[in-house]
């Protein structure tokens, strides 16, 4: 954060005073306009340390996205795919830091929608709030969908897929209803480790096969490995959106800051998280694509054959559930804060407090269930989230947050002018990805339905493909 940022005065936002800076020298424990106050006799939400925060961030990011990147690399080719992974993860890290710095200068901001209120007023706050809810409903749906795939694999499709999705949704609802991030931190440890181990098993497994498990086991076949692919625009933009989405959940970090003991430790948590994620995404996806070519599965846990598939899904089941739990929890927490923030019930264990909280988690779980059943292709769910909602939330708005606080860069030194317009370029990129990506994903979904590649909405068919 530059020195000029700390010199900004207090800003008035939405009728609520939001301190312009939490100075480094201030005494620990001062609330400084924080959403959750440390008040004797009330529920203390601010109990998360930076290591816990980093693990929560890891589970938000290292989730269902890692399972789709090898398929995207097949479309783009290994080199463009690797460049996309590095480029998007770098941009996502930058945007996460921008959002965190902005939030810590405006401590009353609980979510990306509150930040939108600071820079654009009430109308932008409401638009961004709706986008936020839609985003985490979609990625919550991807977690429910992934869990149903795991249950189909482990049971050999014993019952209708919709029943598995319903079971997954109920489990997600129960886990997401745990009220404080501190209390679900142990879930994030378990969730991250199980998904990481499951993916690692598949990565090792594919290197031991003579030919990909999904390829013809006799005779000649087209392997389909390309250093540089030759995709259509629709296929390319869908794959780019998928890779972008795999690390774009940074707006989910913001509610966690409000529950951190020291919000200033946020940047450390982000760098640790995104460093692990970027290295893992790049190595895991390149190895799986190198050994599977066009025969990579989506989700990729099925790429190493039926036995390893069962082992991987058995281990990764917890992680898939926890991913959906976190997404639903983040969206429900946003609704909860919006509804009760200025109420006496906000930090009290009252009937109203719990009724509103459980109502929020139930509503978000139900919406995610409907989306998972209505768009039963895993990678298209994530690509839709990446283009339609994550592009403006995780790329466009952070760019404008930076521009809002750095207007003086426009007439500053040469390097400051360059940085200023690079942030505007990032905003333009988000507009392109939103329009082009959404078009590409919708066209792919239409084609998949017309070609019979997937069953209809709410189909009982096996989604383990």
C-alpha atoms as one frame of an Amber mdcrd trajectory, in Angstrom:
protein
   0.000   0.000   0.000   1.487   3.347  -1.011   2.026   6.174   1.446  -0.532
   8.286  -0.379  -3.195   5.726   0.427  -2.675   6.214   4.135  -3.114   9.968
   3.758  -6.690   9.699   2.576  -9.208  11.179   4.946 -12.309   9.570   6.255
 -14.946   8.858   3.607 -18.702   8.862   4.083 -20.378   5.791   2.577 -24.068
   4.941   2.529 -24.739   7.082   5.586 -22.195   5.093   7.598 -18.782   6.422
   8.571 -16.035   4.275   7.119 -12.547   5.126   8.366 -10.173   6.019   5.587
  -7.285   4.108   7.145  -6.529   1.809  10.010  -3.105   3.131  10.815  -0.402
   0.638  11.569   0.411   2.308  14.864  -3.056   2.043  16.345  -3.582  -0.054
  19.415  -4.753  -3.625  18.779  -8.321  -4.326  19.758  -9.744  -0.945  18.716
 -12.795  -1.570  16.534 -12.148   1.238  14.005 -15.597   0.910  12.440 -15.367
  -2.869  12.042 -18.577  -4.704  11.129 -18.319  -7.069  14.082 -17.610  -5.227
  17.330 -15.861  -6.670  20.373 -18.550  -5.994  22.967 -18.786  -7.844  26.319
 -21.831 -10.092  26.466 -22.217 -10.330  22.687 -21.056 -12.961  20.204 -17.419
 -12.316  19.256 -16.980 -13.082  15.563 -13.434 -11.701  15.308 -11.503 -14.819
  16.272  -9.730 -15.949  13.066  -5.909 -15.912  12.888  -4.039 -15.356   9.625
  -3.009 -19.002   9.230  -6.641 -20.054   9.673  -7.638 -17.369   7.182  -5.096
 -18.637   4.656  -6.439 -22.190   4.926 -10.000 -20.908   4.449  -8.790 -19.037
   1.349  -7.037 -22.185   0.121 -10.240 -24.170   0.365 -12.219 -21.435  -1.372
  -9.762 -21.389  -4.300  -8.301 -24.915  -4.426 -11.610 -26.631  -4.924 -13.625
 -27.667  -7.937 -11.593 -25.454 -10.290  -8.479 -27.650 -10.162 -10.557 -30.544
 -11.510 -11.367 -28.756 -14.788  -8.053 -27.148 -15.798  -6.637 -30.242 -17.614
  -9.733 -30.294 -19.862  -9.231 -26.604 -20.606  -5.584 -27.279 -21.483  -6.667
 -29.850 -24.065  -8.669 -27.136 -25.828  -6.010 -24.415 -25.625  -2.839 -26.491
 -25.781  -0.177 -26.945 -23.103   1.681 -23.654 -23.661  -1.332 -21.302 -23.888
  -2.910 -23.249 -21.024   0.145 -22.759 -18.809   0.307 -19.054 -19.710  -3.370
 -18.722 -18.826  -2.847 -20.409 -15.452   0.090 -18.153 -14.547  -1.496 -15.007
 -15.946  -4.911 -15.417 -14.360  -3.533 -16.512 -10.996  -1.226 -13.504 -11.002
  -4.130 -11.172 -11.780  -6.357 -12.874  -9.216  -3.666 -12.428  -6.554  -3.285
  -8.755  -7.444  -7.049  -8.216  -7.309  -7.260  -9.973  -3.933  -4.648  -7.596
  -2.504  -6.407  -4.562  -4.012  -9.699  -5.628  -2.430  -8.063  -6.274   0.942
  -6.263  -2.933   1.008  -9.444  -1.113   0.039 -11.437  -2.956   2.684  -8.891
  -2.155   5.404  -9.114   1.531   4.505 -12.909   1.281   4.782 -13.336  -1.059
   7.732 -17.130  -0.854   7.644 -17.112  -2.857   4.396 -18.099  -6.473   4.967
 -18.405  -7.558   1.331 -17.582  -6.546  -2.211 -21.067  -4.995  -2.373 -20.183
  -2.620   0.479 -17.088  -1.559  -1.461 -19.260  -0.939  -4.510 -21.353   1.340
  -2.308 -18.262   3.415  -1.491 -17.289   3.950  -5.134 -20.674   3.923  -6.871
 -23.486   4.462  -4.412 -26.573   2.423  -3.635 -27.432   1.303  -7.169 -23.994
  -0.226  -7.736 -24.115  -1.843  -4.298 -27.377  -3.607  -5.153 -26.162  -4.754
  -8.583 -22.924  -6.125  -7.125 -24.829  -7.727  -4.242 -27.002  -9.659  -6.684
 -23.917 -10.675  -8.704 -22.236 -11.863  -5.503 -25.186 -14.073  -4.581 -25.496
 -15.476  -8.113 -21.747 -16.172  -8.229 -21.618 -18.205  -5.051 -24.878 -19.954
  -5.850 -23.283 -21.168  -9.111 -20.000 -22.305  -7.557 -21.959 -23.830  -4.681
 -23.831 -25.765  -7.361 -20.511 -26.977  -8.773 -19.610 -28.370  -5.343 -22.969
 -30.141  -5.065 -22.573 -31.476  -8.598 -19.048 -32.729  -7.856 -20.281 -34.440
  -4.700 -23.041 -36.197  -6.663 -20.431 -37.415  -9.166 -18.398 -38.828  -6.270
 -21.435 -40.614  -4.851 -22.246 -42.062  -8.285 -18.669 -43.310  -8.657 -18.536
 -44.879  -5.200 -21.970 -46.524  -5.487 -21.812 -47.468  -9.183 -24.821 -45.193
  -9.761 -26.984 -47.021  -7.233 -29.831 -44.486  -7.294 -31.113 -41.532  -9.318
 -28.529 -38.743  -9.557 -31.076 -36.206  -8.311 -31.278 -38.086  -5.022 -27.510
 -37.893  -4.675 -27.683 -34.147  -5.343 -30.370 -33.813  -2.683 -28.253 -35.756
  -0.173 -25.264 -33.550  -1.010 -27.373 -30.407  -0.597 -28.614 -31.469   2.841
 -25.040 -32.196   3.961 -23.893 -28.833   2.599 -26.735 -27.053   4.399 -25.787
 -28.629   7.731 -22.100 -27.733   7.363 -22.757 -24.225   6.020 -25.041 -23.440
   8.963 -22.070 -23.411  11.351 -22.155 -19.710  12.122 -18.547 -18.501  12.494
 -15.573 -18.925  10.180 -13.448 -19.890  13.184 -15.694 -22.887  13.820 -15.490
 -24.155  10.255 -11.710 -23.698  10.062 -11.139 -27.365  10.929 -13.448 -28.277
   8.046 -11.325 -26.233   5.656  -8.163 -28.041   6.786  -9.828 -31.396   6.160
 -11.380 -30.204   2.908  -8.161 -28.809   1.452  -6.022 -31.788   2.429  -8.469
 -34.380   1.092  -8.885 -32.675  -2.298  -5.135 -32.073  -2.552  -4.336 -35.708
  -1.770  -7.054 -36.938  -4.153  -5.701 -34.851  -7.032  -2.121 -35.885  -6.221
  -3.124 -39.560  -6.350  -4.609 -39.030  -9.815  -1.511 -37.129 -10.984   0.712
 -40.016  -9.904  -1.770 -42.572 -11.241  -1.886 -41.230 -14.800   1.911 -41.487
 -15.081   1.781 -45.258 -14.464  -0.591 -46.090 -17.347   0.562 -47.339 -20.761
  -2.261 -45.359 -22.356  -5.025 -43.130 -20.949  -7.753 -45.030 -19.114 -10.507
 -43.527 -21.292  -8.688 -44.212 -24.583  -9.201 -47.412 -26.654  -7.146 -50.088
 -24.962  -6.165 -51.813 -28.233  -5.094 -50.547 -31.632  -4.119 -47.084 -32.784
  -5.778 -43.983 -31.390  -5.415 -40.215 -31.482  -3.735 -39.096 -28.247  -4.620
 -35.434 -28.673  -1.720 -33.679 -26.935  -0.911 -30.267 -28.425   1.645 -27.693
 -27.383  -0.570 -25.082 -29.036  -4.197 -25.911 -29.777  -6.431 -24.681 -32.594
  -9.809 -24.136 -30.944 -12.839 -22.208 -32.152 -13.594 -18.916 -30.421 -16.459
 -20.473 -28.462 -14.312 -23.366 -27.209 -11.342 -21.110 -26.434 -13.258 -18.451
 -24.512 -15.046 -21.149 -22.498 -11.710 -22.733 -21.541 -10.161 -19.363 -20.702
 -13.162 -18.565 -18.500 -12.792 -21.931 -16.776  -9.127 -21.306 -15.926  -9.881
 -17.764 -14.775 -12.716 -18.996 -12.564 -10.450 -21.562 -10.892  -8.766 -18.798
  -8.901 -11.269 -15.961  -9.053 -13.125 -16.535  -5.790 -11.268 -13.710  -4.066
 -14.451 -11.786  -3.243 -15.161 -14.613  -0.776 -12.035 -13.557   1.147 -13.567
 -10.253   2.202 -16.135 -11.469   4.763 -13.305 -13.442   6.382 -11.341 -10.216
   7.006 -14.214  -8.964   9.161 -13.754 -12.035  11.377  -9.943 -11.839  11.604
  -8.336 -10.825  14.890  -5.848  -8.666  12.949  -7.273  -7.593   9.568  -3.830
  -6.206   8.680  -2.543  -9.793   8.415  -4.791 -10.373   5.401  -2.060  -9.869
   2.779   0.141 -12.560   4.336  -2.747 -15.009   4.206  -3.409 -14.188   0.535
   0.210 -14.581  -0.599   0.560 -17.949   1.152  -2.706 -19.191  -0.322  -2.174
 -18.030  -3.897   1.442 -19.193  -3.998   0.407 -22.751  -3.137  -2.560 -22.632
  -5.510  -0.601 -21.338  -8.516   2.222 -23.870  -8.159  -0.235 -26.737  -7.672
  -2.538 -25.759 -10.531   0.335 -25.449 -12.987   2.119 -28.690 -12.120  -0.956
 -30.874 -11.595  -2.738 -29.783 -14.766   0.337 -30.024 -17.001   1.136 -33.547
 -15.804  -2.439 -34.809 -16.182  -2.756 -33.307 -19.672   0.686 -34.619 -20.719
  -0.268 -38.197 -19.834  -3.968 -38.115 -20.813  -4.178 -35.782 -23.800  -7.736
 -35.483 -25.073  -8.765 -38.407 -22.856  -8.681 -36.357 -19.671 -11.898 -36.566
 -17.667 -13.921 -33.640 -16.315 -13.809 -33.645 -13.318 -10.218 -34.857 -13.718
 -10.366 -37.294 -10.769 -11.633 -39.908 -13.240  -8.575 -39.725 -15.505  -6.496
 -42.578 -14.037  -8.879 -45.517 -14.414 -11.781 -46.981 -12.417  -9.834 -48.160
  -9.365  -7.928 -44.937  -8.787 -11.102 -43.018  -9.598 -12.908 -44.677  -6.688
  -9.950 -44.084  -4.371  -9.645 -40.429  -5.421 -13.348 -39.698  -5.098 -13.516
 -41.531  -1.782 -10.738 -39.336  -0.394 -11.861 -36.143  -2.134 -15.540 -36.422
  -1.172 -14.971 -34.417   2.014 -13.224 -31.659   0.093 -16.017 -31.391  -2.477
 -18.586 -31.062   0.303 -16.538 -28.461   2.178 -16.110 -26.424  -1.013 -19.860
 -26.183  -1.483 -20.260 -25.505   2.248 -17.903 -22.508   2.100 -19.550 -21.020
  -0.972 -23.022 -21.320   0.545 -21.747 -19.990   3.892 -20.169 -16.901   2.290
 -23.334 -16.057   0.340 -25.560 -16.686   3.363 -23.309 -14.535   5.582 -23.700
 -11.665   3.114 -27.500 -11.957   3.300 -27.384 -12.290   7.084 -25.305  -9.129
   7.534 -27.515  -7.187   5.115 -30.664  -8.208   7.002 -29.519  -7.813  10.620
 -26.564  -5.423  10.579 -28.378  -2.559  12.305 -30.584  -4.786  14.444 -30.207
  -5.621  18.122 -30.226  -9.285  17.077 -27.039  -8.986  14.995 -24.594 -10.260
  17.631 -27.041 -11.801  20.106 -28.107 -15.437  20.375 -31.798 -14.685  19.898
 -34.498 -16.646  18.097 -34.601 -13.987  15.378 -30.806 -14.162  14.970 -30.827
 -17.923  14.428 -34.002 -17.967  12.333 -32.554 -15.427   9.907 -29.195 -17.205
   9.735 -30.691 -20.645   9.081 -33.130 -19.137   6.603 -30.214 -17.649   4.651
 -28.256 -20.913   4.508 -31.374 -22.865   3.521 -32.251 -20.437   0.724 -28.731
 -20.433  -0.755 -28.482 -24.233  -0.547 -31.800 -24.591  -2.371 -30.740 -22.253
  -5.188 -27.434 -24.119  -5.616 -29.328 -27.429  -5.778 -31.581 -26.111  -8.547
 -28.594 -24.854 -10.551 -26.667 -28.122 -10.130 -29.650 -30.095 -11.403 -30.444
 -27.670 -14.221 -26.929 -27.404 -15.745 -25.516 -30.923 -15.306 -22.085 -30.369
 -16.908 -19.348 -29.668 -14.385 -16.955 -27.534 -16.443 -19.770 -25.435 -17.924
 -20.995 -24.522 -14.447 -17.570 -23.142 -13.591 -17.105 -21.434 -16.952 -20.515
 -19.773 -16.554 -19.491 -18.476 -13.128 -16.149 -17.284 -14.503 -17.593 -15.286
 -17.370 -20.972 -14.066 -16.147 -20.206 -13.174 -12.545 -16.547 -13.555 -11.548
 -15.345 -11.339 -14.414 -17.041  -8.179 -13.108 -16.643  -9.116  -9.418 -13.060
 -10.358  -9.308 -11.527  -8.412 -12.201 -13.530  -5.337 -13.192 -14.595  -3.979
  -9.818 -11.159  -4.423  -8.144  -9.666  -2.467 -11.042 -12.085   0.377 -10.390
 -11.473   0.228  -6.624  -7.799   0.840  -7.336  -8.561   3.664  -9.783 -10.899
   5.262  -7.217  -8.121   5.471  -4.627  -5.343   6.424  -7.064  -6.767   9.230
  -9.189  -3.555  11.175  -8.611  -1.607   8.523 -10.573  -3.212   9.796 -13.800
  -1.057  12.927 -13.628   1.892  11.467 -11.745   5.225  10.077 -12.886   5.449
   8.000 -16.054   5.323   4.667 -14.221   2.295   5.852 -12.234   0.470   6.817
 -15.435   1.265   3.383 -16.909  -0.043   1.593 -13.813  -3.154   3.778 -13.815
  -4.081   2.867 -17.389  -3.166  -0.798 -16.881  -5.907  -0.922 -14.263  -8.322
   0.569 -16.797  -7.148  -2.100 -19.245  -8.015  -4.727 -16.633 -11.522  -3.266
 -16.419 -11.843  -3.490 -20.225 -10.625  -7.099 -20.085 -13.351  -7.935 -17.592
 -15.999  -6.498 -19.934 -14.677  -8.599 -22.829 -14.557 -11.760 -20.720 -18.060
 -11.147 -19.391 -19.635 -10.702 -22.826 -17.520 -13.122 -24.859 -17.283 -15.756
 -22.148 -20.985 -15.792 -21.375 -21.807 -16.118 -25.079 -19.349 -18.995 -25.453
 -20.567 -20.912 -22.412 -24.248 -20.550 -23.300 -23.541 -21.709 -26.863 -21.629
 -24.726 -25.530 -24.483 -25.633 -23.188 -27.006 -25.370 -26.052 -24.796 -27.556
 -28.271 -24.314 -30.134 -25.512 -28.063 -30.492 -25.025 -28.786 -30.665 -28.778
 -26.094 -33.314 -29.333 -27.336 -35.443 -26.456 -24.041 -35.186 -24.568 -25.961
 -34.675 -21.336 -29.388 -35.562 -20.072 -32.091 -33.018 -19.477 -32.455 -30.885
 -16.398 -33.238 -32.883 -13.244 -32.249 -36.082 -15.053 -31.617 -39.327 -13.182
 -28.824 -40.258 -15.598 -25.352 -41.040 -14.305 -23.264 -37.831 -14.364 -19.992
 -39.754 -13.941 -18.553 -39.242 -17.412
